[in-house]
Each structure stands twice: as C-alpha cells, then as structure tokens.
Amino acid sequence: MAKMELGRRVVLAGALGGALGGMGVGGAAAAPAYTLADWVRERGERYLVGHRGVGDVWPEHTMESYQAAVDRGAKAMEISVGITADGVLVCLHDKTLERTTNLTGRLRDITWAQLRAGWVDVPRLGPYWQRAKVRVPLFEDVLRRFGGRVILCVEAKDGPAWEPLLAMVAKYRLERSVMLKSYYLSPQFADWKAQGFGIFAYFTAPPEITSEAVGRLKGLLSPATDAIIVPYSSPDGYLSDELVELVKGSGMPVWPYPLHRRADVEHYLARGLGGAITSNFGYINHRTKPVRSDQWARGAIVPGELTRDPYNDRFALTWRPDGVVELGATGDQHFLTLGNLSPVTAPAYTIEFEAAFPALPSDSAAGLSLAFGHADDRYFEEGLGRSDGYTASLRADGRLTLAVHRAGQAAEVLLAVRNTAAPRADEWMRFRLTVTPSRLIWTRLDRPASVVATDTSYRGGYLHLGRAAIDGRLALRSLKLLS
C-alpha cells in the first residue's frame, strides 16, 4: 500500500510540474539561469565543490550549511536526500538518525512532522549549534533556494527516494543544473545519461579503484558533463600517486573528497587534479581572513580550526564554559591546526595563551607543544616528520624546550632547554612565544622562565597547538596573536 501511494505521489508531482510550468513562486521554476554547461565552461583549472555544505564548520546538510557554502563562493555542492515514512524528501546523509540528529531510528520509519520536531545535532561542532537547534530541510526548499543558482550534485541515500527525487527535479526544470550522484557500480548511469543528466560517480575506498572499474566508467561517462570522485585517503596519507594516475587515465575530471586543508588541495593540484570536494569552503579558498585571537567563547568550531580528522568525533574538541576547550583523544597525540590565525605573514610576532592539564600525561617527556613556522597547514604531530618548522614545548617534567623539525626526519633537533616547575593537575599556566627575524623566545609566565634560540630557518606560516602525549587532557584558553 505504501509503495502504491508513493508512486501516486510521483505521478501527481510530475503532472503538477507540467501544469504549473513557468508559474514561479509556488509552482515549477523557470528554466535554470545557471547550468552544468555554464559551470564547466567557466570553472577553469582549479575549482571546488561543497561537501555537505560546509560540513567541517556548519551542521551538515542543513540550509545554514548550504547557504554558508554559497556565500563563500561555492558554484557546486553535493546534496544527500532521504525519504520519510509519509513520502517527504529531506536532506540527510544517513538512513538512520542517531549520528546527526537528536532523534533515533530509521528516517523512513518516521513522518515529516516527527522529524521536524527534532533538530540537527552534531556535538563536535560545538554547543552553540546544539542551542541553535537547526532543522533538517526539505529537499524542495533546497531546490527553490539554490536551484539554477549553483550546480547541485544530488544523491538519494535510500532507494525509494530516487523516483520522487527525479520527479522533483523535473518539476523545477533543473535537469540541466543537476548532476546525479551515485556509487561507481550504479546500474543507472546509462539511463541518466540518456536523460541528459551529468553524472557524479564516486569510489568510497582505494581498493575499489581498479583498471576494470575505471575502464567501465570511461565507457559510460563524458568528460564534458561528468566526473569521477575518489577518496582522498585518510589523515595518515593521501591517495597513492599510482591510483591518481590510473583514474586520470580515464580522461575524466577527477575530484578527491573530502578535503579539509589547503595543503590537501595543493597536493592534488600538483598531480594534475583541478577539481576537489571540500567541507571547509571559505577557509580552503581563502575567503576567510586570519583572525587575531581564538573564538572559543562562541562555543563553535570556526573555519580553519582543524583537528586530525574533522569528521571524526574521537578528535573533536571538548567545549567547556568561559572560552575553554580541551584536547583529550586517547591513544594518540591530539593537535589543533590554527588555520583561523594562519598564515602568519609578519616578520616578527608574539603568541600568548593559557593552558592546564585536567589530567596529566603519564609520559614525563611529553606535554604541550606549539608548532610554528610551517609552510602549509598539513596535520602536525611530534615525530610524524611531515613538515619543516619549530616546536615550543612544556614537558610533563617541567622542561621548557625549543626544537626544530624537518620533513623526512622523525626526530627533532633540540635548540634550547630549561628546567622549570612541573605542571600540576588543573593548574593554569601562561605562555608567550616571541619570534623575531633572528631569534625565538619561549617563555613561561606563571613560573617566570625563558629559553632562547638563534635560528632563522623558518618564519611565518601556519600554527598548531596541542598535546604531544597519547593520554592526559590539555585545556586551552585566551589564545592571541600579536605583531
């Protein structure tokens, strides 16, 4: 019975779209002003697609997140669509509700009214958004606001949603402004191509990318209208150059996803991939300007603040009142890239902040570290050996140190060290780093002591602050950049 009713709604929606064509508000939209052909013609050799709107910073697949992407320059973004028990199309990534809302169960088992009574809940973005209680949007409202303004890469995350999704796109005459998004093995690509849609074909894991799979897509798709999407890898590394070359050999546009950092985009540009899918629009395309202090009192992550994996709750900040955040992932070091304050361009600058250990690290040689002088924003941990730069540290045994690290070398080279009082649990400490054209000065202000190094290897660039230990908890507040 439910299936028959859904089919009836689809037929009625299609008929209604035809009857109301050209009516404007309340009916079907006029022919789209911005088409896939327009975007392909103008996008150039370097372009971005919004992932879940701005999913690193705004609650994913909400009107607020989509609007934030468009406001920051997105000309294309991907849209996930699900269907409720009463046949209403909504924008939601998962078939279940727990990960991104305050509700539980399967989306297709609740009505639109029940869904609307809840709200989007992504705790890692900060308590501000839990207070804001933004709602899951109707797919139709997204088409009304953004259809014909930007390219929408649309996917039904639940099979029964495809038919009404296509009917809704047709109702608003958006076929030329929509790419249909699906898994690389989808049997529907040929039909969709015959209907004139652009295709967004994605792989989810590197082992799926084989010569056979790429060859199949090459035979089905066109470089003028379609794209192959590849997983960029993980926080531990990029997609191998061999696989990048394999997919490039298809002659299709290839877009890695989801990119969180400016360094990620530069990595793939250097390998000939001009397009990329990002969940940090505004930051990655430099539409957000560096700030001079933290914004933790707002209670929300901001563009450029990047944990090891911004989509992984394990590495999320813990938000405390009064502008305090904590880093406390167990089993790994835990750093925050301060892209919101970076890149530093002044030849001389000072960084000040306060820190405490609500739980001390078990390793006396580990503690807190401020990494600076990095040329880009790739993720930093002590010992990774990925970047050139410096660290200013306080070890759990009280040692104040300055060190230099270089790409390709896991071990740091100590530049200066001084013993100070060991930190105590929950004791707030104050620090200042001063960089001049010729010197580095690292000072502990609560128990006055400094170390100085004369080294001019690196200046300016990106900052990272965190816990260089695999346990314990580091609290931070009152971070500011002075120059």
XYZ file of C-alpha atoms in Angstrom:
483
model
C 0.000 0.000 0.000
C 2.799 2.424 0.940
C 4.585 1.700 -2.362
C 1.436 2.357 -4.392
C 0.829 5.607 -2.548
C 4.397 6.730 -3.186
C 4.019 6.003 -6.888
C 0.814 8.024 -6.975
C 2.600 10.972 -5.395
C 5.330 10.788 -8.027
C 2.807 10.840 -10.879
C 0.940 13.735 -9.305
C 4.164 15.660 -8.725
C 5.186 15.209 -12.360
C 1.763 16.224 -13.628
C 1.689 19.214 -11.332
C 5.105 20.301 -12.528
C 3.942 20.198 -16.149
C 0.704 22.050 -15.429
C 2.387 24.808 -13.437
C 5.457 25.270 -15.616
C 6.624 28.867 -15.600
C 4.419 29.945 -12.681
C 7.383 30.886 -10.483
C 6.783 31.044 -6.716
C 4.579 28.194 -5.527
C 4.847 26.327 -8.826
C 7.591 24.985 -11.054
C 10.669 27.119 -11.552
C 11.513 28.763 -14.833
C 14.374 27.349 -16.925
C 17.537 27.469 -14.793
C 19.749 30.513 -15.137
C 22.935 28.588 -14.305
C 23.553 25.224 -15.923
C 26.160 22.483 -15.772
C 27.420 23.627 -19.161
C 27.901 27.154 -17.755
C 29.873 25.847 -14.806
C 32.091 23.569 -16.911
C 32.796 26.449 -19.287
C 33.785 28.936 -16.592
C 35.263 26.887 -13.740
C 38.830 26.891 -15.071
C 41.607 24.574 -13.940
C 41.093 24.967 -10.192
C 37.642 24.668 -8.625
C 35.858 23.332 -5.573
C 32.616 21.521 -4.789
C 30.981 21.905 -1.364
C 30.781 18.718 0.734
C 27.673 18.581 2.936
C 27.606 22.356 2.537
C 30.457 23.377 4.821
C 30.366 20.199 6.877
C 33.524 20.911 8.889
C 32.014 24.047 10.410
C 28.213 24.155 9.944
C 25.798 21.287 10.687
C 25.904 19.128 7.572
C 23.097 19.070 5.034
C 21.217 21.966 6.590
C 20.022 25.092 4.874
C 22.503 27.022 7.006
C 25.396 24.869 5.806
C 24.395 25.056 2.152
C 23.982 28.823 2.389
C 27.386 29.167 4.037
C 28.999 27.319 1.114
C 27.284 29.522 -1.465
C 28.128 32.680 0.478
C 31.787 31.622 0.399
C 31.930 31.103 -3.318
C 30.627 27.591 -3.985
C 29.268 27.177 -7.522
C 28.553 23.468 -6.978
C 27.725 21.381 -3.918
C 26.620 17.855 -3.157
C 23.185 17.190 -1.664
C 22.096 13.979 0.106
C 18.396 13.105 0.055
C 16.336 10.704 2.155
C 12.634 9.955 2.440
C 10.302 9.868 5.440
C 7.551 7.363 6.212
C 4.985 9.656 4.604
C 6.991 10.158 1.403
C 8.548 13.549 2.110
C 12.004 14.179 0.637
C 14.505 15.696 3.069
C 18.239 16.402 3.055
C 20.017 13.896 5.285
C 23.117 11.790 4.672
C 22.300 8.685 6.718
C 19.380 6.284 6.567
C 19.369 6.436 10.371
C 19.005 9.462 12.616
C 21.421 8.990 15.512
C 24.633 10.413 14.028
C 23.367 13.836 13.015
C 20.089 14.480 14.848
C 18.688 14.254 18.382
C 16.308 11.522 17.197
C 16.763 7.755 16.878
C 15.744 5.036 14.462
C 15.390 4.947 10.679
C 14.396 8.001 8.692
C 11.902 6.026 6.600
C 10.102 4.946 9.802
C 9.155 8.448 10.984
C 6.938 11.115 9.467
C 7.957 14.561 8.336
C 6.129 16.067 11.320
C 8.086 13.850 13.708
C 11.370 14.739 12.013
C 10.556 18.432 12.086
C 10.014 18.234 15.843
C 13.674 17.267 16.256
C 16.806 19.065 15.193
C 20.276 18.514 13.760
C 22.777 17.615 16.475
C 26.497 17.307 15.649
C 28.263 17.767 19.020
C 31.779 18.016 17.589
C 30.848 21.382 16.038
C 30.317 22.855 19.496
C 27.498 23.644 21.931
C 26.458 26.751 20.002
C 24.830 24.527 17.395
C 23.114 22.401 19.994
C 21.485 25.569 21.290
C 20.652 26.820 17.785
C 18.578 23.696 17.003
C 18.699 23.955 13.212
C 16.313 21.645 11.368
C 16.602 19.054 8.629
C 15.488 20.858 5.440
C 13.019 19.794 2.795
C 14.684 18.859 -0.480
C 12.106 21.003 -2.249
C 13.128 24.056 -0.222
C 16.757 23.462 -1.204
C 15.772 23.325 -4.873
C 13.752 26.514 -4.514
C 16.598 28.426 -2.898
C 19.616 27.103 -4.798
C 18.281 25.502 -7.979
C 19.519 27.408 -11.004
C 21.966 29.383 -8.846
C 24.553 26.642 -8.295
C 25.099 23.118 -9.592
C 23.541 20.548 -7.272
C 25.148 17.097 -7.152
C 22.201 15.124 -5.815
C 22.048 11.592 -4.409
C 19.192 9.580 -2.946
C 20.625 7.788 0.082
C 17.651 5.419 0.228
C 16.435 3.599 -2.904
C 12.755 4.591 -2.646
C 13.762 8.260 -2.735
C 15.143 8.162 -6.285
C 11.851 8.243 -8.189
C 10.312 11.187 -6.310
C 13.702 12.944 -6.331
C 13.824 12.841 -10.118
C 10.205 13.976 -10.312
C 11.003 16.923 -8.064
C 13.998 17.935 -10.187
C 11.784 17.751 -13.274
C 9.063 19.793 -11.578
C 11.515 22.641 -11.122
C 13.045 22.137 -14.588
C 16.508 21.720 -13.135
C 17.733 18.787 -15.212
C 20.459 20.945 -16.792
C 21.599 22.251 -13.390
C 21.811 18.893 -11.599
C 24.412 16.143 -11.516
C 23.158 12.785 -10.257
C 25.498 11.298 -7.687
C 25.894 7.573 -7.075
C 28.315 4.749 -6.255
C 30.622 3.764 -9.098
C 28.787 0.428 -9.633
C 25.377 2.049 -10.114
C 23.402 0.405 -12.955
C 21.549 3.680 -13.569
C 24.317 5.714 -15.195
C 23.382 4.863 -18.777
C 19.718 5.764 -18.209
C 20.618 9.013 -16.510
C 22.973 9.943 -19.314
C 20.199 9.269 -21.823
C 18.014 11.709 -19.873
C 20.676 14.407 -20.175
C 21.971 14.460 -16.599
C 25.569 14.980 -15.580
C 26.991 12.075 -13.538
C 28.946 12.229 -10.261
C 30.357 8.677 -9.873
C 32.203 8.014 -6.639
C 34.509 5.432 -5.106
C 34.483 5.062 -1.327
C 37.822 3.300 -0.667
C 41.134 2.958 -2.545
C 40.842 -0.848 -3.100
C 37.753 -0.226 -5.267
C 39.832 1.761 -7.766
C 40.909 -0.835 -10.312
C 41.650 -0.779 -14.026
C 38.386 -2.612 -14.671
C 36.309 -0.174 -12.613
C 37.918 2.886 -14.179
C 37.532 1.381 -17.662
C 33.819 0.789 -17.088
C 33.289 4.412 -16.064
C 35.317 5.663 -19.014
C 32.960 3.777 -21.319
C 29.859 5.255 -19.686
C 30.772 8.841 -18.887
C 31.773 12.001 -20.728
C 34.461 14.488 -19.620
C 32.208 17.337 -20.757
C 29.463 16.638 -18.220
C 30.625 14.039 -15.691
C 33.259 13.379 -13.032
C 34.885 10.530 -11.134
C 35.211 11.100 -7.408
C 37.928 9.389 -5.345
C 38.534 9.191 -1.583
C 41.493 11.408 -0.842
C 42.729 8.834 1.726
C 42.801 9.422 5.467
C 44.582 11.696 7.955
C 47.527 9.289 7.671
C 48.202 9.869 3.989
C 46.927 10.703 0.523
C 45.615 8.508 -2.253
C 48.641 6.875 -3.878
C 50.123 8.509 -6.947
C 49.623 5.232 -8.825
C 45.863 5.306 -8.234
C 45.694 9.003 -9.082
C 47.374 8.286 -12.415
C 45.066 5.334 -13.053
C 41.934 7.445 -12.653
C 43.420 10.372 -14.564
C 43.969 7.944 -17.452
C 40.203 7.819 -17.940
C 40.316 11.352 -19.343
C 37.552 12.342 -16.928
C 37.623 15.161 -14.389
C 38.753 13.569 -11.109
C 37.725 15.088 -7.765
C 39.181 13.887 -4.442
C 36.930 14.147 -1.376
C 36.501 15.410 1.263
C 39.424 17.811 1.517
C 39.744 19.707 4.789
C 43.067 21.524 4.422
C 44.664 23.913 1.981
C 47.624 21.538 1.790
C 45.285 18.769 0.596
C 44.183 20.853 -2.386
C 47.750 21.816 -3.257
C 48.826 18.158 -3.096
C 46.293 17.118 -5.729
C 46.772 20.195 -7.881
C 50.430 19.233 -8.148
C 49.261 15.855 -9.521
C 47.032 17.363 -12.153
C 43.633 17.220 -10.426
C 41.970 20.602 -10.805
C 38.693 19.871 -9.044
C 38.210 18.926 -5.393
C 35.376 18.415 -2.942
C 35.796 20.300 0.311
C 33.920 20.514 3.586
C 35.712 23.739 4.540
C 34.648 26.225 1.872
C 35.757 29.734 2.744
C 38.893 28.584 4.503
C 40.267 26.472 1.660
C 39.562 29.116 -0.984
C 40.922 31.905 1.259
C 37.591 33.719 1.533
C 38.022 33.846 5.329
C 40.676 36.187 6.670
C 43.050 35.275 9.523
C 41.914 36.454 12.944
C 43.995 37.607 15.908
C 42.541 35.539 18.740
C 40.587 32.385 19.442
C 36.792 32.393 19.289
C 36.242 29.520 21.707
C 33.852 31.541 23.875
C 31.351 31.367 21.000
C 31.157 27.627 21.517
C 31.564 26.630 17.870
C 34.377 25.450 15.649
C 35.385 28.130 13.135
C 36.816 27.899 9.600
C 40.460 26.840 9.695
C 40.346 25.183 13.125
C 41.176 21.625 12.161
C 41.563 18.533 14.265
C 43.357 15.469 12.939
C 40.131 14.339 11.251
C 37.372 16.974 11.321
C 34.675 14.360 10.609
C 35.785 12.047 13.436
C 34.188 12.650 16.841
C 37.158 11.000 18.528
C 39.336 14.028 17.756
C 36.695 16.653 18.487
C 37.295 19.461 20.925
C 35.631 19.220 24.313
C 33.903 22.520 24.987
C 33.869 23.981 28.489
C 32.303 27.264 29.647
C 34.102 30.604 29.514
C 36.084 30.017 26.332
C 37.919 26.864 27.401
C 38.465 23.884 25.094
C 40.120 20.551 25.807
C 42.105 18.082 23.717
C 41.877 14.579 25.123
C 41.789 11.830 22.470
C 43.213 8.660 23.974
C 45.871 6.584 22.269
C 47.112 9.396 20.004
C 48.628 12.811 20.230
C 45.946 15.450 19.854
C 46.646 18.700 17.997
C 44.550 21.543 16.664
C 45.641 23.299 13.467
C 45.110 27.020 13.963
C 44.304 27.814 10.360
C 41.977 30.560 11.596
C 45.068 32.515 12.742
C 47.219 31.468 9.797
C 49.203 32.012 7.714
C 51.240 34.413 9.787
C 52.870 36.891 7.422
C 54.517 39.342 9.836
C 58.326 39.056 10.124
C 58.009 39.381 13.903
C 55.095 38.276 16.069
C 54.070 37.073 19.513
C 51.667 34.311 20.524
C 50.214 34.154 24.023
C 47.887 31.562 25.557
C 46.992 29.801 28.777
C 46.974 26.032 29.306
C 46.237 23.491 32.024
C 46.286 19.712 32.377
C 42.992 18.494 33.880
C 44.700 15.093 33.644
C 48.488 14.919 33.415
C 50.215 12.753 30.760
C 51.775 9.548 32.050
C 54.919 10.165 29.986
C 57.076 12.792 31.689
C 58.826 13.548 28.393
C 55.543 14.514 26.700
C 53.356 17.541 27.276
C 52.051 20.512 25.339
C 53.595 21.807 22.118
C 53.101 24.851 19.932
C 54.310 24.143 16.386
C 55.106 27.159 14.214
C 56.964 28.249 11.105
C 55.175 25.696 8.900
C 54.844 26.483 5.209
C 51.409 24.852 4.986
C 48.584 23.513 7.140
C 49.123 19.761 6.847
C 48.409 17.969 10.112
C 51.186 18.120 12.697
C 52.136 15.715 15.441
C 55.545 15.347 17.020
C 57.519 12.619 15.294
C 55.478 12.440 12.076
C 58.265 14.047 10.084
C 55.937 15.629 7.515
C 56.801 19.301 7.843
C 59.589 21.785 8.416
C 59.256 24.092 11.413
C 59.709 24.526 15.133
C 58.109 23.387 18.361
C 57.934 25.311 21.619
C 57.043 22.818 24.350
C 56.467 22.273 28.041
C 57.088 18.671 29.041
C 55.261 16.990 31.905
C 58.516 17.024 33.910
C 58.675 20.823 33.634
C 61.262 21.164 30.859
C 60.762 24.203 28.642
C 62.155 23.420 25.172
C 62.626 24.858 21.709
C 63.303 22.427 18.864
C 63.436 22.332 15.077
C 61.923 19.561 12.942
C 62.370 18.797 9.260
C 60.329 16.879 6.725
C 61.529 13.310 6.366
C 63.054 13.186 9.847
C 61.044 11.859 12.775
C 63.423 13.168 15.450
C 63.521 16.833 16.395
C 66.764 18.710 16.994
C 66.814 20.444 20.359
C 67.735 24.125 20.177
C 67.308 25.171 23.819
C 66.067 23.705 27.103
C 65.489 24.887 30.683
C 64.065 23.131 33.714
C 61.022 24.720 35.371
C 58.447 23.544 37.890
C 56.482 20.514 36.679
C 52.851 21.297 35.846
C 50.221 20.233 38.350
C 46.777 18.932 37.527
C 44.249 21.720 36.877
C 46.854 24.448 37.390
C 46.577 27.176 34.752
C 49.877 28.201 33.154
C 50.629 31.158 30.887
C 52.936 31.122 27.870
C 54.394 33.529 25.358
C 56.261 32.780 22.137
C 58.129 35.689 20.560
C 59.524 35.350 17.041
C 61.890 37.996 15.682
C 63.814 37.964 12.408
C 66.785 36.389 14.205
C 65.580 34.809 17.463
C 62.959 32.560 19.041
C 61.980 33.262 22.656
C 59.721 30.808 24.518
C 58.558 31.973 27.923
C 56.560 30.514 30.768
C 54.919 33.457 32.503
C 53.247 31.835 35.516
C 56.615 30.481 36.767
C 58.862 33.012 35.003
C 61.465 31.314 32.839
C 62.554 31.563 29.198
C 64.563 29.725 26.596
C 66.114 31.477 23.604
C 67.372 30.141 20.287
C 69.080 31.888 17.412
C 67.777 30.173 14.294
C 66.433 31.736 11.104
C 65.470 28.624 9.128
C 61.690 29.196 9.100
C 59.408 32.155 9.624
C 55.696 32.932 9.352
C 53.320 30.272 8.109
C 50.923 28.008 9.990
C 50.437 27.267 13.681
C 49.445 24.088 15.539
C 48.786 23.709 19.248
C 48.137 20.543 21.187
C 49.012 17.666 23.444
C 52.170 15.806 22.403
C 51.169 12.813 24.524
C 48.885 9.840 23.977
C 46.993 10.353 27.228
C 46.072 13.094 29.667
C 43.922 16.112 28.860
C 45.059 19.559 27.767
C 42.841 22.621 28.354
C 43.385 25.869 26.432
C 42.090 29.423 26.662
C 42.932 33.083 25.925
C 44.928 32.475 22.728
C 46.006 35.592 20.863
C 48.413 36.586 18.111
C 50.230 39.915 18.413
C 52.500 41.610 15.911
